[in-house]
Tab-separated table of C-alpha atoms in Angstrom:
chain	number	residue	atom	x	y	z
A	22	UNK	CA	12.153	-13.552	-19.036
A	23	UNK	CA	13.831	-10.205	-19.653
A	24	UNK	CA	16.323	-9.027	-17.082
A	25	UNK	CA	15.241	-6.122	-14.882
A	26	UNK	CA	16.653	-2.764	-15.938
A	27	UNK	CA	18.905	-1.281	-13.246
A	28	UNK	CA	17.171	-3.087	-10.372
A	29	UNK	CA	16.930	-0.978	-7.188
A	30	UNK	CA	18.217	-2.344	-3.915
A	31	UNK	CA	15.826	-4.729	-2.240
A	32	UNK	CA	15.430	-5.164	1.507
A	33	UNK	CA	12.939	-6.713	3.857
A	34	UNK	CA	10.604	-3.872	4.803
A	35	UNK	CA	9.124	-4.237	8.294
A	36	UNK	CA	5.696	-3.137	7.055
A	37	UNK	CA	5.498	-6.139	4.710
A	38	UNK	CA	4.397	-8.489	7.476
A	39	UNK	CA	2.026	-10.957	5.859
A	40	UNK	CA	0.006	-13.729	7.415
A	41	UNK	CA	-2.026	-16.568	5.902
A	42	UNK	CA	1.096	-18.283	4.581
A	43	UNK	CA	2.665	-15.337	2.756
A	44	UNK	CA	6.395	-14.736	3.080
A	45	UNK	CA	8.916	-12.203	1.864
A	46	UNK	CA	11.140	-13.288	-1.013
A	47	UNK	CA	13.877	-11.997	-3.299
A	48	UNK	CA	13.261	-10.866	-6.863
A	49	UNK	CA	14.903	-14.069	-8.095
A	50	UNK	CA	12.234	-16.084	-6.290
A	51	UNK	CA	9.485	-14.009	-7.894
A	52	UNK	CA	10.981	-14.482	-11.371
A	53	UNK	CA	11.239	-18.212	-10.733
A	54	UNK	CA	7.492	-18.707	-10.244
A	55	UNK	CA	6.000	-20.735	-13.087
A	56	UNK	CA	3.169	-18.957	-14.892
A	57	UNK	CA	0.171	-21.169	-15.742
A	58	UNK	CA	-0.708	-21.814	-19.361
A	59	UNK	CA	-3.033	-19.446	-21.169
A	60	UNK	CA	-6.543	-20.629	-21.933
A	61	UNK	CA	-9.127	-19.300	-24.387
A	62	UNK	CA	-10.576	-16.967	-21.732
A	63	UNK	CA	-7.711	-16.433	-19.289
A	64	UNK	CA	-4.213	-15.021	-19.835
A	65	UNK	CA	-2.122	-14.972	-16.660
A	66	UNK	CA	1.001	-12.817	-16.684
A	67	UNK	CA	4.256	-13.514	-14.840
A	68	UNK	CA	4.571	-11.643	-11.546
A	69	UNK	CA	7.976	-10.379	-12.678
A	70	UNK	CA	6.495	-8.979	-15.891
A	71	UNK	CA	4.098	-6.796	-13.904
A	72	UNK	CA	6.981	-5.552	-11.762
A	73	UNK	CA	9.121	-4.745	-14.802
A	74	UNK	CA	6.282	-2.903	-16.535
A	75	UNK	CA	5.627	-0.757	-13.460
A	76	UNK	CA	9.337	-0.004	-13.036
A	77	UNK	CA	9.583	1.239	-16.629
A	78	UNK	CA	6.464	3.405	-16.246
A	79	UNK	CA	7.835	4.952	-13.065
A	80	UNK	CA	11.131	5.713	-14.788
A	81	UNK	CA	9.351	7.287	-17.736
A	82	UNK	CA	7.449	9.546	-15.303
A	83	UNK	CA	10.711	10.729	-13.730
A	84	UNK	CA	10.141	8.842	-10.481
A	85	UNK	CA	12.900	6.881	-8.759
A	86	UNK	CA	12.374	3.619	-6.901
A	87	UNK	CA	13.929	3.320	-3.472
A	88	UNK	CA	13.672	0.095	-1.502
A	89	UNK	CA	11.417	-2.744	-2.546
A	90	UNK	CA	9.817	-5.727	-0.848
A	91	UNK	CA	8.195	-8.737	-2.479
A	92	UNK	CA	6.014	-11.497	-1.094
A	93	UNK	CA	4.467	-14.723	-2.340
A	94	UNK	CA	1.719	-16.880	-0.928
A	95	UNK	CA	-0.263	-19.959	-1.900
A	96	UNK	CA	2.818	-21.661	-3.392
A	97	UNK	CA	3.652	-18.644	-5.512
A	98	UNK	CA	0.184	-18.261	-6.973
A	99	UNK	CA	-0.353	-14.845	-5.357
A	100	UNK	CA	2.073	-11.936	-5.308
A	101	UNK	CA	2.084	-8.662	-3.356
A	102	UNK	CA	4.893	-6.133	-3.400
A	103	UNK	CA	5.840	-2.669	-2.210
A	104	UNK	CA	8.064	-0.001	-3.744
A	105	UNK	CA	9.207	3.193	-2.060
A	106	UNK	CA	8.870	6.016	-4.597
A	107	UNK	CA	11.072	9.095	-4.625
A	108	UNK	CA	9.749	12.122	-6.475
A	109	UNK	CA	10.814	15.742	-6.581
A	110	UNK	CA	9.880	16.438	-2.943
A	111	UNK	CA	11.460	14.879	0.114
A	112	UNK	CA	9.470	14.383	3.299
A	113	UNK	CA	11.243	13.976	6.606
A	114	UNK	CA	8.913	11.444	8.207
A	115	UNK	CA	7.201	9.476	5.435
A	116	UNK	CA	7.596	8.409	1.834
A	117	UNK	CA	5.343	7.509	-1.050
A	118	UNK	CA	4.655	3.826	-1.575
A	119	UNK	CA	3.328	1.836	-4.513
A	120	UNK	CA	1.616	-1.487	-3.852
A	121	UNK	CA	1.458	-4.213	-6.517
A	122	UNK	CA	-0.534	-7.408	-6.676
A	123	UNK	CA	-1.016	-10.257	-9.141
A	124	UNK	CA	-2.455	-13.740	-9.012
A	125	UNK	CA	-2.164	-16.978	-10.942
A	126	UNK	CA	-5.209	-18.585	-9.327
A	127	UNK	CA	-7.858	-16.107	-10.522
A	128	UNK	CA	-8.229	-14.642	-7.019
A	129	UNK	CA	-7.791	-10.998	-8.082
A	130	UNK	CA	-6.667	-9.027	-11.152
A	131	UNK	CA	-3.262	-7.462	-11.636
A	132	UNK	CA	-3.299	-4.055	-9.953
A	133	UNK	CA	-1.465	-1.172	-8.312
A	134	UNK	CA	-2.437	1.191	-5.491
A	135	UNK	CA	-0.874	4.313	-3.971
A	136	UNK	CA	0.068	4.774	-0.353
A	137	UNK	CA	2.491	6.153	2.211
A	138	UNK	CA	4.964	4.596	4.637
A	139	UNK	CA	5.967	6.328	7.882
A	140	UNK	CA	9.702	6.068	8.545
A	141	UNK	CA	9.700	5.996	12.335
A	142	UNK	CA	7.483	2.920	12.622
A	143	UNK	CA	7.166	1.514	9.104
A	144	UNK	CA	3.407	1.920	9.265
A	145	UNK	CA	1.773	1.586	5.874
A	146	UNK	CA	-1.447	3.130	4.587
A	147	UNK	CA	-3.085	3.176	1.189
A	148	UNK	CA	-5.117	6.046	-0.218
A	149	UNK	CA	-7.815	5.977	-2.827
A	150	UNK	CA	-9.103	3.102	-4.894
A	151	UNK	CA	-6.870	0.726	-6.828
A	152	UNK	CA	-5.895	2.937	-9.754
A	153	UNK	CA	-5.116	0.088	-12.130
A	154	UNK	CA	-6.820	-3.282	-12.040
A	155	UNK	CA	-6.689	-5.409	-15.166
A	156	UNK	CA	-8.315	-8.821	-15.424
A	157	UNK	CA	-6.229	-11.579	-16.954
A	158	UNK	CA	-8.082	-11.605	-20.249
A	159	UNK	CA	-6.877	-12.042	-23.813
A	160	UNK	CA	-5.154	-8.691	-24.435
A	161	UNK	CA	-3.606	-8.049	-21.014
A	162	UNK	CA	-0.044	-8.364	-22.336
A	163	UNK	CA	-0.755	-5.839	-25.091
A	164	UNK	CA	-2.622	-3.390	-22.828
A	165	UNK	CA	-0.445	-3.613	-19.716
A	166	UNK	CA	2.216	-0.972	-20.593
A	167	UNK	CA	-0.338	1.662	-21.671
A	168	UNK	CA	-2.660	1.110	-18.712
A	169	UNK	CA	0.226	1.127	-16.270
A	170	UNK	CA	1.633	4.365	-17.691
A	171	UNK	CA	-1.741	6.082	-17.393
A	172	UNK	CA	-2.156	4.839	-13.843
A	173	UNK	CA	1.244	6.160	-12.743
A	174	UNK	CA	0.201	9.602	-13.964
A	175	UNK	CA	-2.968	9.397	-11.888
A	176	UNK	CA	-1.026	8.207	-8.869
A	177	UNK	CA	1.270	11.223	-8.993
A	178	UNK	CA	-1.791	13.392	-8.401
A	179	UNK	CA	-2.923	11.039	-5.630
A	180	UNK	CA	0.431	11.365	-3.859
A	181	UNK	CA	0.183	15.161	-4.004
A	182	UNK	CA	-3.182	14.866	-2.282
A	183	UNK	CA	-1.559	12.586	0.280
A	184	UNK	CA	0.968	15.269	1.161
A	185	UNK	CA	-1.850	17.747	1.782
A	186	UNK	CA	-3.788	15.189	3.799
A	187	UNK	CA	-0.937	14.340	6.162
A	188	UNK	CA	-0.225	18.031	6.715
A	189	UNK	CA	-3.895	18.534	7.654
A	190	UNK	CA	-3.793	15.613	10.090
A	191	UNK	CA	-0.766	17.086	11.849
A	192	UNK	CA	-2.499	20.443	12.264
A	193	UNK	CA	-5.751	19.012	13.698
A	194	UNK	CA	-5.644	18.725	17.501
A	195	UNK	CA	-7.652	15.953	19.218
A	196	UNK	CA	-8.657	15.489	22.838
A	197	UNK	CA	-9.208	12.086	24.414
A	198	UNK	CA	-12.996	12.238	24.145
A	199	UNK	CA	-12.868	12.888	20.399
A	200	UNK	CA	-10.170	10.254	19.867
A	201	UNK	CA	-12.178	7.635	21.743
A	202	UNK	CA	-15.269	8.461	19.692
A	203	UNK	CA	-13.300	8.091	16.442
A	204	UNK	CA	-11.939	4.729	17.540
A	205	UNK	CA	-15.459	3.427	18.090
A	206	UNK	CA	-16.706	4.934	14.828
A	207	UNK	CA	-13.817	3.249	13.025
A	208	UNK	CA	-15.345	-0.145	13.753
A	209	UNK	CA	-18.592	0.982	12.096
A	210	UNK	CA	-16.889	1.893	8.806
A	211	UNK	CA	-14.727	-1.223	8.576
A	212	UNK	CA	-11.357	0.142	9.668
A	213	UNK	CA	-10.908	-2.491	12.343
A	214	UNK	CA	-12.783	-5.040	14.427
A	215	UNK	CA	-13.752	-4.649	18.064
A	216	UNK	CA	-10.813	-6.913	18.888
A	217	UNK	CA	-8.342	-4.192	17.856
A	218	UNK	CA	-9.866	-1.414	19.971
A	219	UNK	CA	-7.617	-2.089	23.015
A	220	UNK	CA	-4.521	-2.029	20.780
A	221	UNK	CA	-5.482	1.273	19.141
A	222	UNK	CA	-6.359	2.814	22.513
A	223	UNK	CA	-3.017	1.709	23.915
A	224	UNK	CA	-1.109	3.267	21.006
A	225	UNK	CA	-3.062	6.516	21.403
A	226	UNK	CA	-2.684	6.769	25.179
A	227	UNK	CA	0.967	5.706	25.333
A	228	UNK	CA	2.548	5.965	21.864
A	229	UNK	CA	5.597	3.771	21.510
A	230	UNK	CA	7.158	6.380	19.214
A	231	UNK	CA	7.969	9.919	20.349
A	232	UNK	CA	6.871	11.326	16.985
A	233	UNK	CA	3.265	10.505	17.873
A	234	UNK	CA	3.193	12.154	21.292
A	235	UNK	CA	1.365	15.280	19.990
A	236	UNK	CA	-2.370	14.961	20.524
A	237	UNK	CA	-3.472	15.349	16.913
A	238	UNK	CA	-5.142	13.421	14.091
A	239	UNK	CA	-1.767	12.262	12.740
A	240	UNK	CA	-0.958	10.560	16.043
A	241	UNK	CA	-4.342	8.824	16.136
A	242	UNK	CA	-4.023	7.796	12.505
A	243	UNK	CA	-0.729	6.092	13.309
A	244	UNK	CA	-2.217	4.464	16.402
A	245	UNK	CA	-4.551	2.714	13.973
A	246	UNK	CA	-1.913	1.813	11.383
A	247	UNK	CA	0.446	0.530	14.101
A	248	UNK	CA	-2.290	-1.902	15.124
A	249	UNK	CA	-3.405	-2.759	11.588
A	250	UNK	CA	0.042	-3.746	10.335
A	251	UNK	CA	-0.134	-7.007	12.283
A	252	UNK	CA	-3.013	-8.106	10.054
A	253	UNK	CA	-3.183	-9.227	6.448
A	254	UNK	CA	-1.642	-6.840	3.940
A	255	UNK	CA	-4.248	-7.990	1.433
A	256	UNK	CA	-6.919	-6.376	3.639
A	257	UNK	CA	-4.894	-3.247	4.395
A	258	UNK	CA	-5.857	-1.153	1.331
A	259	UNK	CA	-9.587	-1.166	2.048
A	260	UNK	CA	-9.056	-0.714	5.792
A	261	UNK	CA	-6.736	2.280	5.482
A	262	UNK	CA	-8.892	3.806	2.754
A	263	UNK	CA	-11.807	3.642	5.206
A	264	UNK	CA	-9.547	5.138	7.881
A	265	UNK	CA	-8.623	8.029	5.592
A	266	UNK	CA	-12.314	8.672	4.940
A	267	UNK	CA	-13.025	8.831	8.665
A	268	UNK	CA	-10.071	11.089	9.471
A	269	UNK	CA	-10.609	13.338	6.444
A	270	UNK	CA	-14.137	13.991	7.633
A	271	UNK	CA	-12.895	14.763	11.138
A	272	UNK	CA	-10.369	17.374	9.984
A	273	UNK	CA	-12.707	18.873	7.380
A	274	UNK	CA	-10.620	17.772	4.439
A	275	UNK	CA	-12.275	17.048	1.099
A	276	UNK	CA	-10.077	15.218	-1.405
A	277	UNK	CA	-11.014	13.818	-4.757
């Protein structure tokens, strides 16, 4: 295994709270996971190799990695990680985030997805579909660097859209009636279950963070993500993507 090039500092990020047996680990633990043998139809890749490939692609794109968090579950067979990404612009209340996943038990392909993390509460949300998802087939090792590089380029555009989106949320005022309606509609589009409605309502009515006191779409969005972060991170991408769709429609924002 090649040594990581100038590894960024790693800390336990509060938004990497996994259930179902997952736990946060150091990079050394990730590198120590044994990769299963290749078969005629299946070529698993080491979790650490995916991380290294993404790090190199980010560096080549002029992006700098901030803090990282890594997690393993199912006796190391499944990996999920987060990287804070620093680009040319600096935002005061949130940062760009890259999510990584890989499996050795054929559960899901290797992939990356873009998102944002809010500083004040460490809420995490993903935006858009998984931009790179590669099955563990014969030529994955050969194709991985090229596919990853292309995906990072696409994600840079996605993050620019995310900046516009968050600005629109902050400018869109909401009253209680509209907020309550959106909370109910969120259950219809798969953002959350009925069980989470009281939690989201509580975060909207009495935000635990002063930054979300304004009655706007950004505050409601974070009421959702504050409640969702107690669930499985594996489910978070599709839930927050659905949440973005609901909120985008509410504020009249059309993003590709």
